[in-house]
Coordinates of C-alpha atoms and ligand atoms in Angstrom, one line a residue:
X1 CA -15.3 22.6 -18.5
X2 CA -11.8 21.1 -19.4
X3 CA -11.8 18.4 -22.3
X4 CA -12.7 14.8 -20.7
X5 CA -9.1 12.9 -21.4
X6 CA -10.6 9.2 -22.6
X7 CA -8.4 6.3 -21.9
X8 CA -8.5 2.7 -23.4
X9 CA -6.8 -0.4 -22.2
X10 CA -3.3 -0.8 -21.9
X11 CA -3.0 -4.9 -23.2
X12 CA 0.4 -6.4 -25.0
X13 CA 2.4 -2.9 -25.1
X14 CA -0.3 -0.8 -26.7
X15 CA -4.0 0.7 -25.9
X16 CA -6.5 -1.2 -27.3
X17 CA -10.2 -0.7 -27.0
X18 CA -12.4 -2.3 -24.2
X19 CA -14.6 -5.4 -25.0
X20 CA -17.0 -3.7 -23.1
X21 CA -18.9 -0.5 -23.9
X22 CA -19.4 1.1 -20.2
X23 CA -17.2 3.4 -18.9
X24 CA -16.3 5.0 -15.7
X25 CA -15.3 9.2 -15.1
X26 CA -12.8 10.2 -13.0
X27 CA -13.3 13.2 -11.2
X28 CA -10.7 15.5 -9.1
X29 CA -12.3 15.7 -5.8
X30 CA -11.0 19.1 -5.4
X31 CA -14.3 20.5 -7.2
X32 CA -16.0 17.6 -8.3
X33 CA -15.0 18.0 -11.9
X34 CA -15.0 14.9 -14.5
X35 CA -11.4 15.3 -16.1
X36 CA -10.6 11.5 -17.5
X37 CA -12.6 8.7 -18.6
X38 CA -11.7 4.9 -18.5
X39 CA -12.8 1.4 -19.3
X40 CA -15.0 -0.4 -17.2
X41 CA -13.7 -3.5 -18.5
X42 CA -14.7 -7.0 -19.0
X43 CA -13.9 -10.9 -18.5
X44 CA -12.7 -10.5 -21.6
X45 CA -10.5 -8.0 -21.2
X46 CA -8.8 -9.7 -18.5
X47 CA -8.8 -12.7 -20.6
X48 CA -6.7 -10.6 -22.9
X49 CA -4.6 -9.4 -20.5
X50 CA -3.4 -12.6 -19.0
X51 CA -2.5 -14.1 -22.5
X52 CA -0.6 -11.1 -23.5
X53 CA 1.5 -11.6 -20.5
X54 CA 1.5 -14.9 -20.3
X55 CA 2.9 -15.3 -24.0
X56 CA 5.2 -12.1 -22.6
X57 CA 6.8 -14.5 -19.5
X58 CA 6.8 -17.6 -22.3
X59 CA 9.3 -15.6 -24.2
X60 CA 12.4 -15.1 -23.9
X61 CA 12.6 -11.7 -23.9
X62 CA 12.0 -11.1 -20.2
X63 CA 11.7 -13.8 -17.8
X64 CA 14.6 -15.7 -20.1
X65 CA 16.8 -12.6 -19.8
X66 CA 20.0 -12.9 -18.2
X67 CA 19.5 -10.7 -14.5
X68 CA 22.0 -7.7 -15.6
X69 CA 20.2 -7.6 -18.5
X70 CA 16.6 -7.8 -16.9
X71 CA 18.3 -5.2 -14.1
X72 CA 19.8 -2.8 -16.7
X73 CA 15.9 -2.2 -18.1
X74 CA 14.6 -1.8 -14.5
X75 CA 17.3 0.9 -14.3
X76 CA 15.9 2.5 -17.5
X77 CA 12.5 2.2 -16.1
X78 CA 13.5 4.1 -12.9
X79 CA 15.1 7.3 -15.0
X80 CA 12.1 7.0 -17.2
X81 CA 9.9 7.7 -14.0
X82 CA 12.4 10.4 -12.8
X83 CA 11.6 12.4 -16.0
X84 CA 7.9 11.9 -15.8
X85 CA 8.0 12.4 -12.3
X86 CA 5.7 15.9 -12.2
X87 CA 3.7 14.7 -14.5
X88 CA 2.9 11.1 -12.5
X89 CA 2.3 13.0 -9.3
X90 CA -0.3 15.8 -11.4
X91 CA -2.1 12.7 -12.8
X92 CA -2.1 11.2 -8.8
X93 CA -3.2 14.6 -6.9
X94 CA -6.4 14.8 -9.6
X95 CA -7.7 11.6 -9.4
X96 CA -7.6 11.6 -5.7
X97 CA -6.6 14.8 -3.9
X98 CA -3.8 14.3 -2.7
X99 CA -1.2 16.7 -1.9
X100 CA 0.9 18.0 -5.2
X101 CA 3.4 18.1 -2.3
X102 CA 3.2 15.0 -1.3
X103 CA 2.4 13.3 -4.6
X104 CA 5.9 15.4 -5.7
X105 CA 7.8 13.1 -3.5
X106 CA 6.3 9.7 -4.0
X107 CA 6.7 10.2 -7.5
X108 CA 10.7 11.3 -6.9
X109 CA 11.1 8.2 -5.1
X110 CA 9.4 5.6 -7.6
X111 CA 12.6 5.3 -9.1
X112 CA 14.2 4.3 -6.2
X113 CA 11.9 0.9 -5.8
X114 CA 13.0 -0.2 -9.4
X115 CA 16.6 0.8 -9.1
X116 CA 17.2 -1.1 -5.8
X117 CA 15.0 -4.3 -7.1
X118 CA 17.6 -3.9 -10.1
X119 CA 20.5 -4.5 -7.8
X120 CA 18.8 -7.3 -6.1
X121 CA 18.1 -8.9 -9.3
X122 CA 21.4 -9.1 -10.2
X123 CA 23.0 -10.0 -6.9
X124 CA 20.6 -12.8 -5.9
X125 CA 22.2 -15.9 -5.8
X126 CA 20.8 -19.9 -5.5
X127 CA 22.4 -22.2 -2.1
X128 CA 24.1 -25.6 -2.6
X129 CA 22.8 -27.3 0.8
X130 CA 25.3 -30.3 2.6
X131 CA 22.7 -33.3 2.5
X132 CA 23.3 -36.0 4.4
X133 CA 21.9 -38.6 2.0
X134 CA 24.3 -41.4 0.7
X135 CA 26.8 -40.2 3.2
X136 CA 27.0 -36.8 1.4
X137 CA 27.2 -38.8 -2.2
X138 CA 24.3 -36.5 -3.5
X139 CA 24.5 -32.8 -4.3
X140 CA 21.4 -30.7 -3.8
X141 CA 21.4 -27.2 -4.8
X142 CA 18.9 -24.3 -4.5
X143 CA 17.3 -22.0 -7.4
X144 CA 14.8 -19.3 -7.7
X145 CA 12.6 -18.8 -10.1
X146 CA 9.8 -16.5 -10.6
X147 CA 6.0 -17.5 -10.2
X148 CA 4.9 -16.2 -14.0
X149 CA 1.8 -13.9 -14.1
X150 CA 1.3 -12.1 -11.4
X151 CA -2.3 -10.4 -11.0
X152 CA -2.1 -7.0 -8.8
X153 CA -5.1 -5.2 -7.5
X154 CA -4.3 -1.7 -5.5
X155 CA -6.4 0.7 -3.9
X156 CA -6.7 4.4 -4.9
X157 CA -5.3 6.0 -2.2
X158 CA -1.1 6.2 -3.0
X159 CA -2.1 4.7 -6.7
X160 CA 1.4 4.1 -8.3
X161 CA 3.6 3.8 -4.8
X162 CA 1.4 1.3 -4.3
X163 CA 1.9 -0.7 -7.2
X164 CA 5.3 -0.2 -7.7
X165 CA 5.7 -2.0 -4.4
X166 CA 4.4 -4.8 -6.2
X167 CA 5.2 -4.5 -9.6
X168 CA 9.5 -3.3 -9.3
X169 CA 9.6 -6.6 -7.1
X170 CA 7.5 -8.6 -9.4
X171 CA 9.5 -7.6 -12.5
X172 CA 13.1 -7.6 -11.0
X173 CA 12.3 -11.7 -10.7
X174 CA 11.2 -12.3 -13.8
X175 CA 7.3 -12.4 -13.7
X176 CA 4.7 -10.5 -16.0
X177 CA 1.7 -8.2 -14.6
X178 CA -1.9 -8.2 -15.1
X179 CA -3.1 -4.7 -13.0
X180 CA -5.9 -3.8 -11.9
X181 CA -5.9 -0.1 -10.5
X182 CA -8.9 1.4 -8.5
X183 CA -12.3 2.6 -10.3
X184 CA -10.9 6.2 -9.0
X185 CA -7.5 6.1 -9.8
X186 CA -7.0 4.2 -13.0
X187 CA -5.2 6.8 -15.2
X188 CA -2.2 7.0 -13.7
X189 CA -1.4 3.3 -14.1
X190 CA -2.5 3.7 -17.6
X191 CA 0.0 6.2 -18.3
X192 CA 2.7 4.5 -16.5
X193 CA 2.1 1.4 -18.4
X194 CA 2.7 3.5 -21.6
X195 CA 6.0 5.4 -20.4
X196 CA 7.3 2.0 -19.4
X197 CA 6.9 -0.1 -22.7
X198 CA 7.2 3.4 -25.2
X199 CA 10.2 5.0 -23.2
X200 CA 11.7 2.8 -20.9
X201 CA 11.7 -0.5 -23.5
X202 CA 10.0 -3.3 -21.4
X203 CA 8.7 -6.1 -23.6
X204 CA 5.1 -6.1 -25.0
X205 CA 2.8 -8.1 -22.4
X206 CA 5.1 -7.6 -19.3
X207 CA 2.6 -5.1 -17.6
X208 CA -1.0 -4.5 -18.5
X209 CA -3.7 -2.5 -17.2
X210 CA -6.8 -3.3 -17.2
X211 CA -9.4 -0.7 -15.7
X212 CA -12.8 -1.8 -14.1
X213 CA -14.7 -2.6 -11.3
X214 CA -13.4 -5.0 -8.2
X215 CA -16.4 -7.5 -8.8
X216 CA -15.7 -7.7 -12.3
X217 CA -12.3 -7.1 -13.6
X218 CA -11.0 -7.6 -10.2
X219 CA -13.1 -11.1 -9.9
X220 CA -11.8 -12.4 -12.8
X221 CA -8.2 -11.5 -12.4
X222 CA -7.9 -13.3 -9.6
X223 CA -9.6 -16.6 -10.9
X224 CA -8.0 -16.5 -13.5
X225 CA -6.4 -20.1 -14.5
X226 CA -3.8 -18.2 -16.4
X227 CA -2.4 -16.3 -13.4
X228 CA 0.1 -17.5 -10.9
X229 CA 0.2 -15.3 -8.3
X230 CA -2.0 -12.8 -6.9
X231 CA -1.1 -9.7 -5.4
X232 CA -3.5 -7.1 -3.4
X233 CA -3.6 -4.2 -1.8
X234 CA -6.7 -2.6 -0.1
X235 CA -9.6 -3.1 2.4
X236 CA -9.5 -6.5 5.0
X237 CA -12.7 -7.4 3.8
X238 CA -11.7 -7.6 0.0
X239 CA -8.2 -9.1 1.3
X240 CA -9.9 -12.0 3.1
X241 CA -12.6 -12.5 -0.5
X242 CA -9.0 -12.8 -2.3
X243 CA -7.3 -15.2 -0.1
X244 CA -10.3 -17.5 -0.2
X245 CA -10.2 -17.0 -4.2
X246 CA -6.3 -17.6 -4.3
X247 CA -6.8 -20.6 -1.3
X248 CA -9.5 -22.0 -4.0
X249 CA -7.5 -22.0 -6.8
X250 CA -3.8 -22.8 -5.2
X251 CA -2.1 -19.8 -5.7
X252 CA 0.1 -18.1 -3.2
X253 CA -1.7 -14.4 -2.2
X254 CA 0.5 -11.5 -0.8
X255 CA -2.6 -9.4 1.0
X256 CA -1.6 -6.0 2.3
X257 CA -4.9 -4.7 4.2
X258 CA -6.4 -2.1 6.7
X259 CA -5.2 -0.7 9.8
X260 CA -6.0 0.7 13.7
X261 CA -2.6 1.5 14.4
X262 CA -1.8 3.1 18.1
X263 CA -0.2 5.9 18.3
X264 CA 1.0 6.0 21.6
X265 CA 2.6 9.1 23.6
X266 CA 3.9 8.6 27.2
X267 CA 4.2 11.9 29.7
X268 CA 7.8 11.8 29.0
X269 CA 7.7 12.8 25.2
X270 CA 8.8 15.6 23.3
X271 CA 5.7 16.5 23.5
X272 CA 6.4 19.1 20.2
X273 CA 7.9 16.1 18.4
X274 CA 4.4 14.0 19.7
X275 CA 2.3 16.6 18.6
X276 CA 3.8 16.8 15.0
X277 CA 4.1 13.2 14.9
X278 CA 0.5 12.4 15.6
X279 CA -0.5 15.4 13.2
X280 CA 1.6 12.9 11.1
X281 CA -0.6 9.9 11.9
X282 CA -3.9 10.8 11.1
X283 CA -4.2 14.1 9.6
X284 CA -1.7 13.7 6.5
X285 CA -3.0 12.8 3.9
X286 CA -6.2 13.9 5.2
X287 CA -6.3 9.9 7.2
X288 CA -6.7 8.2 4.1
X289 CA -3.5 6.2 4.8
X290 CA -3.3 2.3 6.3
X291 CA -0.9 3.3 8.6
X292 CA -2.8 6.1 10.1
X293 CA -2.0 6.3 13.9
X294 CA -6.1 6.6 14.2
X295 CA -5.9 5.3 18.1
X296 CA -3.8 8.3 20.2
X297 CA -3.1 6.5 23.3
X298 CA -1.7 9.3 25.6
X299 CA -0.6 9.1 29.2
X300 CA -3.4 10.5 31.8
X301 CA -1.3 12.7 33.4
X302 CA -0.3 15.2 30.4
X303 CA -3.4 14.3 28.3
X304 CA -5.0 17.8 28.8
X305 CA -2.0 19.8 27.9
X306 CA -1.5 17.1 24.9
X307 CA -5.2 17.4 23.7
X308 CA -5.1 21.4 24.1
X309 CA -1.7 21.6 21.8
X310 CA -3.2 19.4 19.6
X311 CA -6.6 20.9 19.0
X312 CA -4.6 24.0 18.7
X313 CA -2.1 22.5 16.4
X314 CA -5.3 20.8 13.9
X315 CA -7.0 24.5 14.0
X316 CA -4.1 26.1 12.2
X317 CA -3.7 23.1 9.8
X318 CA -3.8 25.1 6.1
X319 CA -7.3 23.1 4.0
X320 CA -7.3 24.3 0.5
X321 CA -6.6 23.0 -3.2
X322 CA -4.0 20.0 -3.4
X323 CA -2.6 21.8 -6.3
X324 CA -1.0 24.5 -4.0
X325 CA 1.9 23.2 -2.5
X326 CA 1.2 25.3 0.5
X327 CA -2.2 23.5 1.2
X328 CA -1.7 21.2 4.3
X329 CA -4.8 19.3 3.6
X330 CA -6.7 17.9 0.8
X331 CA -10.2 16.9 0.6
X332 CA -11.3 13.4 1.2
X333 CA -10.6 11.6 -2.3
X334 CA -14.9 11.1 -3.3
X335 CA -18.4 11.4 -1.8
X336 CA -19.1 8.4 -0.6
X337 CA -15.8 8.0 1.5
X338 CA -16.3 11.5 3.3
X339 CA -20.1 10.2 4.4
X340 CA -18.3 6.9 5.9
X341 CA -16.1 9.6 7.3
X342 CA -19.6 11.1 8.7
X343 CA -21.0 8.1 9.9
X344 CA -18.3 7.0 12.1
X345 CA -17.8 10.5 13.7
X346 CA -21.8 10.3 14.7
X347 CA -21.9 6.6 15.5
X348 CA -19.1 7.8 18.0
X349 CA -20.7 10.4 19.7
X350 CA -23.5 8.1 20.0
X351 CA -21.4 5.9 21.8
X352 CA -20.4 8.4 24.1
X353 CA -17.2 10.4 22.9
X354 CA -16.6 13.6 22.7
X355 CA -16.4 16.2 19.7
X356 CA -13.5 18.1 20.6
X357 CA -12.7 19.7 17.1
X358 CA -13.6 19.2 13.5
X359 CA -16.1 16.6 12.5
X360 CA -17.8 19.3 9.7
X361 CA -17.4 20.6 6.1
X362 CA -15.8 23.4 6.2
X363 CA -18.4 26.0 4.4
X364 CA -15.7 28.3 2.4
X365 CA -14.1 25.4 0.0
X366 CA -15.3 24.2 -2.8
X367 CA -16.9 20.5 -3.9
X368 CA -18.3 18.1 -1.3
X369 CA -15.2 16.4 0.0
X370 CA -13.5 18.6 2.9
X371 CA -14.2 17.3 6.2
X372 CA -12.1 19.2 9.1
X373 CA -9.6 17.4 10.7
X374 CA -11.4 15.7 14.0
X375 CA -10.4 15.2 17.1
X376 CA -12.7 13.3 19.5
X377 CA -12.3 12.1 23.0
X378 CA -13.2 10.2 25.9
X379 CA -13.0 7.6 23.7
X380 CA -12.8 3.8 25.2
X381 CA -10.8 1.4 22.5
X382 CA -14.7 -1.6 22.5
X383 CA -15.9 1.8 20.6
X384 CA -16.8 1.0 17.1
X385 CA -14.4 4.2 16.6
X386 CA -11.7 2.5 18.1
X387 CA -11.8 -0.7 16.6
X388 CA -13.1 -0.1 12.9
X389 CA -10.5 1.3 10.0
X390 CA -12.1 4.9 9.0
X391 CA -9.9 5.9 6.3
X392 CA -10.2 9.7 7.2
X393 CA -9.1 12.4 9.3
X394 CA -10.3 11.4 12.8
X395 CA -8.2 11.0 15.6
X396 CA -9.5 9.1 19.0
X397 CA -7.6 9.9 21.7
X398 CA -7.4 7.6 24.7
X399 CA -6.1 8.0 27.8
X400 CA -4.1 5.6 29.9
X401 CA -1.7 5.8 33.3
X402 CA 0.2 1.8 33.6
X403 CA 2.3 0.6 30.6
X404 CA 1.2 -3.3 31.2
X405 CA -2.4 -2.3 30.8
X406 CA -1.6 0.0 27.5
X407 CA 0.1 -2.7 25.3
X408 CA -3.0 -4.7 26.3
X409 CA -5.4 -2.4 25.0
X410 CA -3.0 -1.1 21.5
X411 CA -3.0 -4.7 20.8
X412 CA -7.0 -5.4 21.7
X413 CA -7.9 -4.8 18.0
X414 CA -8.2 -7.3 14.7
X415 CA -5.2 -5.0 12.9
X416 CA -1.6 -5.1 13.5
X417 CA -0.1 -2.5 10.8
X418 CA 1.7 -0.3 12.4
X419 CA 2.1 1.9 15.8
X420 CA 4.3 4.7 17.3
X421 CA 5.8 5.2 20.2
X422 CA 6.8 8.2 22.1
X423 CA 8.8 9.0 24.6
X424 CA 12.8 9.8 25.7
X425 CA 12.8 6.6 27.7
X426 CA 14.8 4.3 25.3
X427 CA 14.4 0.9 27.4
X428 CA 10.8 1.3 27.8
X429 CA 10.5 2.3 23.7
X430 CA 12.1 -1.0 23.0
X431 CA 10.0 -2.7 26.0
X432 CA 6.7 -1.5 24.6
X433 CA 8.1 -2.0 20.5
X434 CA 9.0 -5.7 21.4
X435 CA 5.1 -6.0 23.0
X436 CA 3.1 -4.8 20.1
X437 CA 2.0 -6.8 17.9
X438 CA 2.2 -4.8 14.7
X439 CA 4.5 -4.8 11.3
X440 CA 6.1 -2.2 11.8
X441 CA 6.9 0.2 14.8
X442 CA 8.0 3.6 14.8
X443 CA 10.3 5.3 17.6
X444 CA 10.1 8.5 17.9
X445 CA 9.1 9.2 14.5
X446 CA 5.7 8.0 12.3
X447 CA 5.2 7.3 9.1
X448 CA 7.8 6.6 7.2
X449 CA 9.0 4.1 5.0
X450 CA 10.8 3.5 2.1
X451 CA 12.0 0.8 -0.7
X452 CA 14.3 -1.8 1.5
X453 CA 12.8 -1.6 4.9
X454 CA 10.1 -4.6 4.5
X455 CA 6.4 -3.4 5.3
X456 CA 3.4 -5.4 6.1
X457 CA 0.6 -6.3 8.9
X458 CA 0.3 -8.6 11.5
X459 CA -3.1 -10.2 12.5
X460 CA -6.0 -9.0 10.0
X461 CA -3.7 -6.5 8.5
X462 CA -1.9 -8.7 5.6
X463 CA 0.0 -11.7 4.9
X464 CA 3.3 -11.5 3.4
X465 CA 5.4 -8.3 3.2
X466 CA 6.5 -5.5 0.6
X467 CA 9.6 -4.0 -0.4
X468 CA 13.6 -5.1 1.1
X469 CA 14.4 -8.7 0.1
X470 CA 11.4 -10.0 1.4
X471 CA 9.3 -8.1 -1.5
X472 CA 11.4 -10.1 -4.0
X473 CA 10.6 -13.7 -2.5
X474 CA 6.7 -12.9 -2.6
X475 CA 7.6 -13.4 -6.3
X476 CA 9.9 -16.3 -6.5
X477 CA 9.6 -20.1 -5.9
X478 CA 12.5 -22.1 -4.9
X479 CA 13.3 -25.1 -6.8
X480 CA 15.9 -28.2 -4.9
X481 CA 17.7 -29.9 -7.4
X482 CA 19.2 -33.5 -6.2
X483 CA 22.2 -34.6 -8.8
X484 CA 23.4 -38.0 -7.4
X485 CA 27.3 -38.3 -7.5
X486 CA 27.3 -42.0 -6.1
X487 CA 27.0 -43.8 -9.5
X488 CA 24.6 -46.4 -7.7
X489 CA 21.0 -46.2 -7.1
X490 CA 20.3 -49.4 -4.3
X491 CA 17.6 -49.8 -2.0
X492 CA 14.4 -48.6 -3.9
X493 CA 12.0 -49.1 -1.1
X494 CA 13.4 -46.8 1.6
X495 CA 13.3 -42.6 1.0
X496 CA 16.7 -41.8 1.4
Ligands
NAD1 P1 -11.0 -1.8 -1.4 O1 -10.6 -3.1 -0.7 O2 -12.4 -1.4 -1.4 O3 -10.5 -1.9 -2.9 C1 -9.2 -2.2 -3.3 C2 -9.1 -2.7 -4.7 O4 -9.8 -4.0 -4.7 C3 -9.8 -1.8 -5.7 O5 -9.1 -1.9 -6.9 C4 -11.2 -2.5 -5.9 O6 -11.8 -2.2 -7.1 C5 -10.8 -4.0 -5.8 N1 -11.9 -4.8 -5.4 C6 -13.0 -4.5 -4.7 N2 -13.8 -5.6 -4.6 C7 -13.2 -6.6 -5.2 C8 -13.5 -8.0 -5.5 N3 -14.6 -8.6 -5.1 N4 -12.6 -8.8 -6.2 C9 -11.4 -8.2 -6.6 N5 -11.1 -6.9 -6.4 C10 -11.9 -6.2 -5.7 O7 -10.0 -0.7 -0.8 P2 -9.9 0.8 -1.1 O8 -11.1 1.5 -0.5 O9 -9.6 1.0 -2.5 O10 -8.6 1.3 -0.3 C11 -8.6 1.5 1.1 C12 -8.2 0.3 1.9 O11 -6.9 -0.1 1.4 C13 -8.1 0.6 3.3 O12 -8.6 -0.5 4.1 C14 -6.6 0.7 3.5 O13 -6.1 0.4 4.8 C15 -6.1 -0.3 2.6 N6 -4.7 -0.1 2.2 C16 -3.7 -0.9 2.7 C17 -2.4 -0.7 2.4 C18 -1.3 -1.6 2.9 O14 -0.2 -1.5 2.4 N7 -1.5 -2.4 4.0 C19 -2.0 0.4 1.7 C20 -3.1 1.3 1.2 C21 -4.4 1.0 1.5

């Protein structure tokens, strides 16, 4: 067995040892393997946390910087991240399986969140606004400024894109970070934390990790009195705990949650495009995406031919170790998600659909985490299939024949993530984009995004949205300065 690489926290630019004396393993799902150990920290440590950045945001070494000079360390940040790029992604593909190949590119394109917050940071300007009051005798003018500490809580599946989404933003207006990464993904942030203070030069206290458990660590982050703003990324059950924790204590929540997103293919398609494209949706990244296009909505009349190609299509899909970067899929990231994984694939053919591929563990791979890609049919969208998030590689496919009666049914669900559309019919792609009720819509394409396009859910999927300029005003209050320029204050008992 390898040597078990043992983590501490990262607290005020340095590791320090937990309060607490549990700890958690992290395994690599591959094989089942224990590689890493972490922290499963305390009150305590959060306590520690939030004062180390709160003292960090007091200073004037980071919020008090001058922009250029807070965007010129976000730049060294960035090439910091380039040059530990294979090493990031290696950390990401072992604590959760996921694709070297895939973890290859998010790690490549880190860089670009920080270096394109760096040129917002720098170009962001306030607004003088024309009041009326005192016939136009008052000038008002318009600053940002940022929250303070923020408190970030991500989910393991895309560990560091994830908080980078959160944490270039945060930074590039001048807050400090308290994270909190998932109980199966924590050593990546841990690193990332070091390589930023020891190599890129941020400021002790600007970001901390702090690894442990959502009821604990993750609990006390967000009721925190020291923190200002909280910031999450996972399941809508845990989103809708934290706005009622953030709604308790004042503080504004950015929520970025689950999904059920349509993908939906009309009988005009590329139908080879369609079939990569829903291949895309819900079998990269073996499903455990929230955007996975889990609902394939396909018109009746090529729905055979569609679900034939795509069977075919999933057969030759290439399961093996994530390490290889010829392996197509990975296995599900740990035990317990694969039997969720299980359960809703039974549950459904309870319910009455159909097993048309997949659905098993493949017996010649190693561990307890592959489950074949899964296609199931005769699906109706009041199935708990349809209307539940899985979070693993199992495509429903629905069939439907009138557009009107479609966009009813891709929008009959709590979520509102995302959805695709296909089809060579560009007034009825725009038609059916402009009905959906969903964050963001793909034409044509699925599954893609990247640092300025802004991404969040509608409906039970989120509140707020990441990345493009709207990531950077989740971090920033406005502040309306009045400066009177009458030289007479009258009538005190009117608001004017
Ligand atoms: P999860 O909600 O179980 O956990 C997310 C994080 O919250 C973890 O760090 C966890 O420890 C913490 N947590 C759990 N209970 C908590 C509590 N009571 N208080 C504070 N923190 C707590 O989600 P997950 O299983 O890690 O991730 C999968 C989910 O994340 C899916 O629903 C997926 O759709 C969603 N997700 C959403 C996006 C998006 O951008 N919308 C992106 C990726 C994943």
């Amino acid at each position: 067995m390898a040597d078990i690489e043992s983590y501490d926290q990262f607290i005020d630019g340095e590791f320090v040892p937990s309060d607490g004396a549990e700890r958690a393993d992290v395994e690599f799902p591959y094989n089942g393997e224990t590689w890493a150990s972490v922290p499963l920290g305390t009150a305590t440590d959060v306590d520690r946390a939030v004062d180390a950045a709160r003292d960090a945001f007091e200073r004037d070494d980071w919020a008090g910087l001058h922009p250029s000079e807070r965007a010129s360390l976000l730049r060294d940040v960035a090439t910091v991240i380039d040059d530990h790029a294979d090493e990031l992604a290696e950390l990401e593909t072992r604590q959760n399986g996921k694709l070297i190949r895939e973890m290859n590119g998010q790690m490549n394109s880190l860089g670009d969140w920080f270096r394109y917050y760096a040129s917002q940071c720098e170009t962001r300007e306030g607004d003088t606004i024309p009041v009326e009051s005192k016939d136009g005798e008052m000038f008002n003018y318009v600053v940002e400024e940022p929250y303070g500490v923020v408190g970030a809580i991500t989910p393991w599946n895309s560990p560091l894109l994830l908080t980078t989404f959160k944490l270039a933003p945060a930074l590039a207006a001048g807050c400090t970070f308290v994270h909190k990464p998932s109980t199966q993904t924590p050593v990546s942030a841990l690193r990332l934390a070091d390589l930023l203070h020891e190599e890129a030069g941020l400021p002790a206290g600007v970001y901390n990790v702090v690894t442990g458990g959502g009821s604990t660590v993750g609990d006390a982050l967000v009721n925190h009195d020291g923190v200002d703003k909280a910031s999450f990324t996972g399941s809508t059950g845990v989103g809708r705990h934290i706005g009622k924790s953030a709604g308790e204590n004042l503080i504004p929540a950015s929520l970025e949650l689950g999904g059920k997103s349509p993908n939906i293919v009309f009988d005009d398609a590329n139908l080879d495009n369609a079939i990569n494209g829903v291949i895309k949706g819900i079998f990269a990244a073996t499903g455990q995406t929230c955007l996975a296009g889990s609902r394939v909505f396909v018109h009746e009349d090529i729905a055979d031919e569609f679900v034939e190609r795509l069977t075919e299509r999933a057969r030759d899909i290439d399961l093996g170790d994530p390490r290889d970067p010829e392996t197509e899929m990975g296995p599900v990231a740990f035990r317990d998600q694969w039997e969720t994984d299980r359960e809703y694939i039974q549950t459904a053919l309870k319910e009455g659909a159909t097993l048309r591929f997949g659905g098993h563990q493949p017996d010649d791979l190693p561990g307890e985490c592959f489950l074949e890609p899964t296609i199931l049919t005769d699906v109706e969208n009041d199935m708990t299939v349809a209307q539940e998030e899985i979070f693993g590689p199992v495509a429903s496919v629905l069939t439907f024949d009138d557009t009107d009666t479609l966009i009813e049914r891709a929008n009959d669900t709590d979520f509102g993530l995302a959805a695709g559309i296909w089809t060579e019919d560009f007034r009825k792609a725009h038609r059916v984009a402009d009905a959906l009720e969903a964050g963001t819509i793909w034409i044509n394409e699925y599954r893609t995004l990247t640092y300025n396009s802004p991404f969040g859910g509608y409906k039970d999927s989120g509140l707020g949205r990441e990345n493009g300029h709207e990531g950077l005003e989740e971090y920033l209050q406005t502040k309306s300065v009045w400066v009177d320029l009458a030289g007479e204050v009258d009538d005190p008992f009117t608001l004017g």
